[in-house]
Tab-separated table of C-alpha atoms in Angstrom:
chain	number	residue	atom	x	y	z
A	1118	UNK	CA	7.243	28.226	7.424
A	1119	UNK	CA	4.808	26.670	9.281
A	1120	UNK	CA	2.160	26.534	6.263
A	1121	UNK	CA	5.029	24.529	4.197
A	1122	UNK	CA	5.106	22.146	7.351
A	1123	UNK	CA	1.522	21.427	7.576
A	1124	UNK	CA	1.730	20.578	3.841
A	1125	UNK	CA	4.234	18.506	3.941
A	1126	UNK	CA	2.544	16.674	6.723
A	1127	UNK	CA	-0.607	16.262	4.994
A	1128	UNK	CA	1.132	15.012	2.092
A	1129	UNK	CA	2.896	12.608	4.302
A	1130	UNK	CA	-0.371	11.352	5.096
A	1131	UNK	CA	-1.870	10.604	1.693
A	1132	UNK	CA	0.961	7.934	1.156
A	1133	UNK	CA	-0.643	4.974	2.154
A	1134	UNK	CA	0.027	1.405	2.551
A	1135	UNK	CA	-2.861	-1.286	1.222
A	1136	UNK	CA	-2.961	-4.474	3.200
A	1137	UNK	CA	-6.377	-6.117	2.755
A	1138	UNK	CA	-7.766	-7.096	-0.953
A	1139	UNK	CA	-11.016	-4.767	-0.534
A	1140	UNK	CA	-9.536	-1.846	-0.341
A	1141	UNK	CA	-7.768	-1.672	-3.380
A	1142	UNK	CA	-10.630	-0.164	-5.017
A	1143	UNK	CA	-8.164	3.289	-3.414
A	1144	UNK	CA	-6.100	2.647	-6.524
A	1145	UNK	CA	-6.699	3.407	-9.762
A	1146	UNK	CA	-6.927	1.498	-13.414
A	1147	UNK	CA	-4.295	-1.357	-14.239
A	1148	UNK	CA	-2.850	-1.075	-10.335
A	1149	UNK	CA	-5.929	-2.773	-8.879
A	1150	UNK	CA	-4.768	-5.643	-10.586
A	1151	UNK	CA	-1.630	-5.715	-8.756
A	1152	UNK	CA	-2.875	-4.545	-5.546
A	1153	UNK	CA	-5.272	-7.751	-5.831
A	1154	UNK	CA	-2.636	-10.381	-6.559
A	1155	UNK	CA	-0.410	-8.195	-3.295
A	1156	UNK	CA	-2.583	-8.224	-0.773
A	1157	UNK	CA	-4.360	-11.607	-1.525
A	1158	UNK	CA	-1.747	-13.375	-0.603
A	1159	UNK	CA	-2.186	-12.221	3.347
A	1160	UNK	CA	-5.319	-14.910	2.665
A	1161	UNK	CA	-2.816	-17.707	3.602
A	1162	UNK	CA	-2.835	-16.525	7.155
A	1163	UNK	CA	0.766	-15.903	7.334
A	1164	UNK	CA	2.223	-18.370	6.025
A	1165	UNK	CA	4.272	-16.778	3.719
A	1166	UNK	CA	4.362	-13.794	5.395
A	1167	UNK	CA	2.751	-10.600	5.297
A	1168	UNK	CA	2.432	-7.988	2.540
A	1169	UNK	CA	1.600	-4.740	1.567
A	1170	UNK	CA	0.729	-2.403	-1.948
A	1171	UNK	CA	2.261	0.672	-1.708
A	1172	UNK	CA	0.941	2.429	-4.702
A	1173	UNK	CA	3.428	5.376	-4.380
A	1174	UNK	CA	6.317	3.644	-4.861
A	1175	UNK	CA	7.947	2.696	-8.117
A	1176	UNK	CA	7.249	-0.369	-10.359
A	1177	UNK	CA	8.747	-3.355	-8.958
A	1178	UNK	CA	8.994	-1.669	-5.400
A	1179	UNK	CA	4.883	-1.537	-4.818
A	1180	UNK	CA	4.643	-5.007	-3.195
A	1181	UNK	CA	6.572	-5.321	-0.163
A	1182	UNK	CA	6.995	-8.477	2.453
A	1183	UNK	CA	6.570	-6.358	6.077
A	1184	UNK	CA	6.565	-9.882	7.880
């Protein structure tokens, strides 16, 4: 029981949200793209608000206004 925890936990962890434009060299192929075009826009210094790439979620879902 406690073995399936700590696994779950870890995996937990590897989900990860990307909010700055150099480190979506994390993700892999044709998702860097996207990543790029995300997180750039937290460039304008928020003013039009604040984003993140999640790259675990599904299509559509991966760039997400968290401000």
């Amino acid at each position: 029981m406690r073995k399936a925890v700590f696994v779950l936990l870890i995996a937990a962890g590897c989900a990860h949200a990307i909010k700055d434009v150099s480190d979506c060299d994390r993700v892999g192929g044709e998702k860097r793209v996207e990543c790029g075009a995300c997180t750039l826009q937290n460039k304008a210094q928020g003013w039009i608000g604040e984003y993140e790439y999640r790259p675990d979620a599904p299509d559509g879902e991966r760039c997400v206004r968290v401000k």
